[in-house]
Tab-separated table of C-alpha atoms in Angstrom:
chain	number	residue	atom	x	y	z
A	1	UNK	CA	21.234	-23.514	-28.167
A	2	UNK	CA	20.884	-27.069	-27.265
A	3	UNK	CA	17.223	-28.496	-26.336
A	4	UNK	CA	16.424	-31.669	-24.400
A	5	UNK	CA	12.986	-33.319	-24.972
A	6	UNK	CA	10.828	-33.330	-21.696
A	7	UNK	CA	11.229	-36.473	-19.416
A	8	UNK	CA	8.771	-39.366	-19.935
A	9	UNK	CA	7.026	-41.435	-17.493
A	10	UNK	CA	7.960	-45.017	-16.990
A	11	UNK	CA	6.779	-48.190	-15.218
A	12	UNK	CA	9.194	-49.550	-12.434
A	13	UNK	CA	12.021	-51.577	-13.833
A	14	UNK	CA	11.510	-50.253	-17.398
A	15	UNK	CA	14.381	-48.651	-19.034
A	16	UNK	CA	14.655	-44.647	-19.661
A	17	UNK	CA	13.786	-43.486	-23.169
A	18	UNK	CA	16.953	-42.359	-24.892
A	19	UNK	CA	17.116	-38.916	-25.962
A	20	UNK	CA	19.695	-36.947	-27.873
A	21	UNK	CA	20.469	-33.375	-27.493
A	22	UNK	CA	19.154	-31.472	-30.405
A	23	UNK	CA	20.525	-28.378	-31.698
A	24	UNK	CA	18.728	-25.146	-32.277
A	25	UNK	CA	19.860	-22.135	-34.320
A	26	UNK	CA	22.943	-20.898	-34.089
A	27	UNK	CA	24.042	-17.074	-33.714
A	28	UNK	CA	27.845	-15.640	-33.344
A	29	UNK	CA	27.934	-12.203	-31.913
A	30	UNK	CA	30.895	-10.525	-33.314
A	31	UNK	CA	32.727	-7.768	-31.343
A	32	UNK	CA	32.659	-4.282	-32.488
A	33	UNK	CA	35.402	-1.962	-31.304
A	34	UNK	CA	34.227	1.744	-30.767
A	35	UNK	CA	37.453	3.767	-29.685
A	36	UNK	CA	38.616	7.257	-28.915
A	37	UNK	CA	41.335	8.558	-27.169
A	38	UNK	CA	42.248	12.112	-25.502
A	39	UNK	CA	45.633	13.911	-25.231
A	40	UNK	CA	46.817	15.399	-21.716
A	41	UNK	CA	49.714	17.716	-22.787
A	42	UNK	CA	52.646	18.815	-20.577
A	43	UNK	CA	51.049	22.550	-20.419
A	44	UNK	CA	47.691	20.948	-19.130
A	45	UNK	CA	49.485	18.835	-16.806
A	46	UNK	CA	51.383	21.922	-15.321
A	47	UNK	CA	48.258	23.993	-15.363
A	48	UNK	CA	46.626	21.492	-13.319
A	49	UNK	CA	49.431	21.363	-10.436
A	50	UNK	CA	48.362	24.986	-9.989
A	51	UNK	CA	44.637	24.666	-10.058
A	52	UNK	CA	44.465	26.214	-13.579
A	53	UNK	CA	43.134	25.128	-16.794
A	54	UNK	CA	41.449	21.568	-17.611
A	55	UNK	CA	40.625	19.277	-14.381
A	56	UNK	CA	43.033	16.414	-14.889
A	57	UNK	CA	40.424	14.122	-13.215
A	58	UNK	CA	37.599	15.469	-15.165
A	59	UNK	CA	38.690	13.948	-18.761
A	60	UNK	CA	39.166	10.401	-17.740
A	61	UNK	CA	35.539	10.525	-15.921
A	62	UNK	CA	33.920	11.927	-18.790
A	63	UNK	CA	35.531	9.122	-20.929
A	64	UNK	CA	33.993	6.346	-18.873
A	65	UNK	CA	30.507	8.201	-19.149
A	66	UNK	CA	30.725	8.352	-22.994
A	67	UNK	CA	31.695	4.402	-22.983
A	68	UNK	CA	28.508	4.039	-21.079
A	69	UNK	CA	26.447	6.391	-23.416
A	70	UNK	CA	27.629	4.606	-26.077
A	71	UNK	CA	26.652	1.207	-24.903
A	72	UNK	CA	22.936	2.780	-24.061
A	73	UNK	CA	22.779	4.735	-27.570
A	74	UNK	CA	23.715	1.359	-29.411
A	75	UNK	CA	21.028	-0.527	-27.800
A	76	UNK	CA	18.250	1.887	-28.113
A	77	UNK	CA	19.468	2.186	-31.738
A	78	UNK	CA	19.464	-1.776	-32.323
A	79	UNK	CA	15.845	-1.763	-30.950
A	80	UNK	CA	14.691	1.283	-33.078
A	81	UNK	CA	16.100	-0.360	-36.145
A	82	UNK	CA	14.967	-4.291	-35.326
A	83	UNK	CA	12.936	-4.709	-38.239
A	84	UNK	CA	16.170	-4.315	-40.358
A	85	UNK	CA	18.794	-6.991	-41.257
A	86	UNK	CA	21.711	-4.833	-40.497
A	87	UNK	CA	22.235	-1.090	-39.981
A	88	UNK	CA	25.081	1.537	-39.511
A	89	UNK	CA	25.966	2.733	-35.907
A	90	UNK	CA	28.818	5.271	-35.357
A	91	UNK	CA	30.239	3.768	-38.851
A	92	UNK	CA	30.245	0.310	-37.703
A	93	UNK	CA	27.862	-2.032	-39.662
A	94	UNK	CA	25.801	-4.138	-37.217
A	95	UNK	CA	24.083	-7.125	-37.700
A	96	UNK	CA	20.542	-7.259	-36.347
A	97	UNK	CA	19.242	-10.738	-37.362
A	98	UNK	CA	18.719	-13.792	-34.989
A	99	UNK	CA	19.922	-17.244	-35.265
A	100	UNK	CA	17.417	-18.164	-38.150
A	101	UNK	CA	18.819	-15.092	-40.267
A	102	UNK	CA	15.769	-13.059	-39.862
A	103	UNK	CA	15.547	-9.821	-38.150
A	104	UNK	CA	14.757	-9.422	-34.529
A	105	UNK	CA	11.332	-8.097	-34.871
A	106	UNK	CA	10.161	-10.467	-37.772
A	107	UNK	CA	6.626	-11.352	-38.219
A	108	UNK	CA	7.454	-15.182	-38.721
A	109	UNK	CA	10.462	-16.670	-36.942
A	110	UNK	CA	10.545	-20.471	-37.689
A	111	UNK	CA	11.499	-23.597	-35.630
A	112	UNK	CA	14.668	-25.527	-36.238
A	113	UNK	CA	13.244	-28.853	-35.158
A	114	UNK	CA	11.919	-31.096	-37.998
A	115	UNK	CA	8.698	-31.863	-36.028
A	116	UNK	CA	7.764	-28.102	-35.965
A	117	UNK	CA	9.312	-27.266	-39.749
A	118	UNK	CA	6.026	-25.667	-40.994
A	119	UNK	CA	5.357	-23.759	-37.763
A	120	UNK	CA	6.450	-20.063	-37.151
A	121	UNK	CA	6.673	-17.951	-33.855
A	122	UNK	CA	6.370	-14.081	-34.134
A	123	UNK	CA	6.941	-10.976	-32.437
A	124	UNK	CA	3.574	-9.260	-31.923
A	125	UNK	CA	2.751	-6.406	-34.005
A	126	UNK	CA	-0.361	-3.910	-33.374
A	127	UNK	CA	-1.804	-1.475	-35.789
A	128	UNK	CA	-2.259	1.896	-34.774
A	129	UNK	CA	-4.878	2.766	-32.030
A	130	UNK	CA	-3.159	1.305	-29.002
A	131	UNK	CA	-2.133	4.916	-27.816
A	132	UNK	CA	-5.597	6.107	-28.225
A	133	UNK	CA	-6.258	6.187	-24.722
A	134	UNK	CA	-5.404	4.272	-21.187
A	135	UNK	CA	-7.930	1.610	-21.756
A	136	UNK	CA	-6.515	0.565	-25.316
A	137	UNK	CA	-3.061	0.855	-24.145
A	138	UNK	CA	-3.995	-1.445	-21.071
A	139	UNK	CA	-5.482	-3.994	-23.160
A	140	UNK	CA	-2.632	-3.960	-25.599
A	141	UNK	CA	-0.243	-4.753	-22.749
A	142	UNK	CA	-2.292	-7.228	-21.370
A	143	UNK	CA	-2.521	-9.114	-24.666
A	144	UNK	CA	1.533	-8.628	-24.972
A	145	UNK	CA	1.975	-10.611	-21.649
A	146	UNK	CA	-0.178	-12.969	-22.737
A	147	UNK	CA	1.777	-13.705	-25.823
A	148	UNK	CA	5.151	-13.607	-24.019
A	149	UNK	CA	3.933	-16.144	-21.455
A	150	UNK	CA	2.857	-18.539	-24.290
A	151	UNK	CA	6.057	-18.325	-26.354
A	152	UNK	CA	7.634	-21.681	-26.802
A	153	UNK	CA	10.831	-23.126	-27.170
A	154	UNK	CA	12.137	-25.655	-29.882
A	155	UNK	CA	10.285	-28.570	-28.525
A	156	UNK	CA	6.979	-26.564	-28.341
A	157	UNK	CA	7.043	-26.196	-24.400
A	158	UNK	CA	5.739	-23.046	-23.260
A	159	UNK	CA	8.373	-20.896	-21.738
A	160	UNK	CA	6.053	-18.551	-19.588
A	161	UNK	CA	8.278	-15.430	-19.745
A	162	UNK	CA	7.038	-12.691	-17.546
A	163	UNK	CA	7.930	-9.186	-18.988
A	164	UNK	CA	9.160	-6.766	-16.685
A	165	UNK	CA	10.496	-3.994	-18.718
A	166	UNK	CA	8.507	-1.521	-20.840
A	167	UNK	CA	10.186	0.165	-23.737
A	168	UNK	CA	8.919	3.457	-25.347
A	169	UNK	CA	9.877	5.565	-28.110
A	170	UNK	CA	11.459	8.992	-26.719
A	171	UNK	CA	9.642	11.117	-29.185
A	172	UNK	CA	6.107	10.251	-28.029
A	173	UNK	CA	5.175	11.853	-24.923
A	174	UNK	CA	1.528	11.200	-24.988
A	175	UNK	CA	2.390	7.554	-25.042
A	176	UNK	CA	4.639	7.920	-22.164
A	177	UNK	CA	1.722	9.703	-20.209
A	178	UNK	CA	-0.524	6.954	-20.770
A	179	UNK	CA	1.853	4.402	-19.947
A	180	UNK	CA	2.597	5.825	-16.417
A	181	UNK	CA	-1.196	6.107	-16.006
A	182	UNK	CA	-1.876	2.378	-16.769
A	183	UNK	CA	1.457	1.030	-15.132
A	184	UNK	CA	0.805	2.991	-11.901
A	185	UNK	CA	-2.841	2.269	-11.664
A	186	UNK	CA	-3.081	-0.943	-10.021
A	187	UNK	CA	-5.558	-0.399	-7.065
A	188	UNK	CA	-6.059	3.016	-7.559
A	189	UNK	CA	-9.204	4.211	-5.718
A	190	UNK	CA	-11.858	5.776	-8.044
A	191	UNK	CA	-10.658	4.431	-11.323
A	192	UNK	CA	-11.310	1.346	-13.386
A	193	UNK	CA	-7.732	0.763	-14.165
A	194	UNK	CA	-6.869	-2.837	-13.291
A	195	UNK	CA	-3.237	-2.502	-13.491
A	196	UNK	CA	-0.665	-5.122	-14.595
């Protein structure tokens, strides 16, 4: 990524401050091919003419569905393994690092610029307990939203991200119920839920 420093004020008639584009971390994402094929035999084609056997249109539709399912599964797998540097998915070795060479969910991502060399930014990690009840979960979501808003770019400028997606593990039905209560609770009468 390329970064400019912020613009500086100058007095009328003075020249502008010269600025250079500073290069941030680079990351090349390599394409991974996932393929499969199916065969339609002459017998299947003949049977389809008379309404028998395999539906000739169903196979290609199923194939397209399989493509989208694979994409979704890869994304879910990458999130579940984002504390690792790499991993295997459907026989492919997948790189799970960012431009700084650290895993996506790492506790100390460094800045590239010399002026921030000693500083790091981090994914925010919670210890156990955020799923104890709706109040604990709501408090944790508020802290996470605040961390997202205060995430900084390579110049130390606050990015003010606003999270709009919550991803939960599918093997935690209790957490799903708590999340639904908290997210759907805004201005609910008779409760003390603040909503997000």
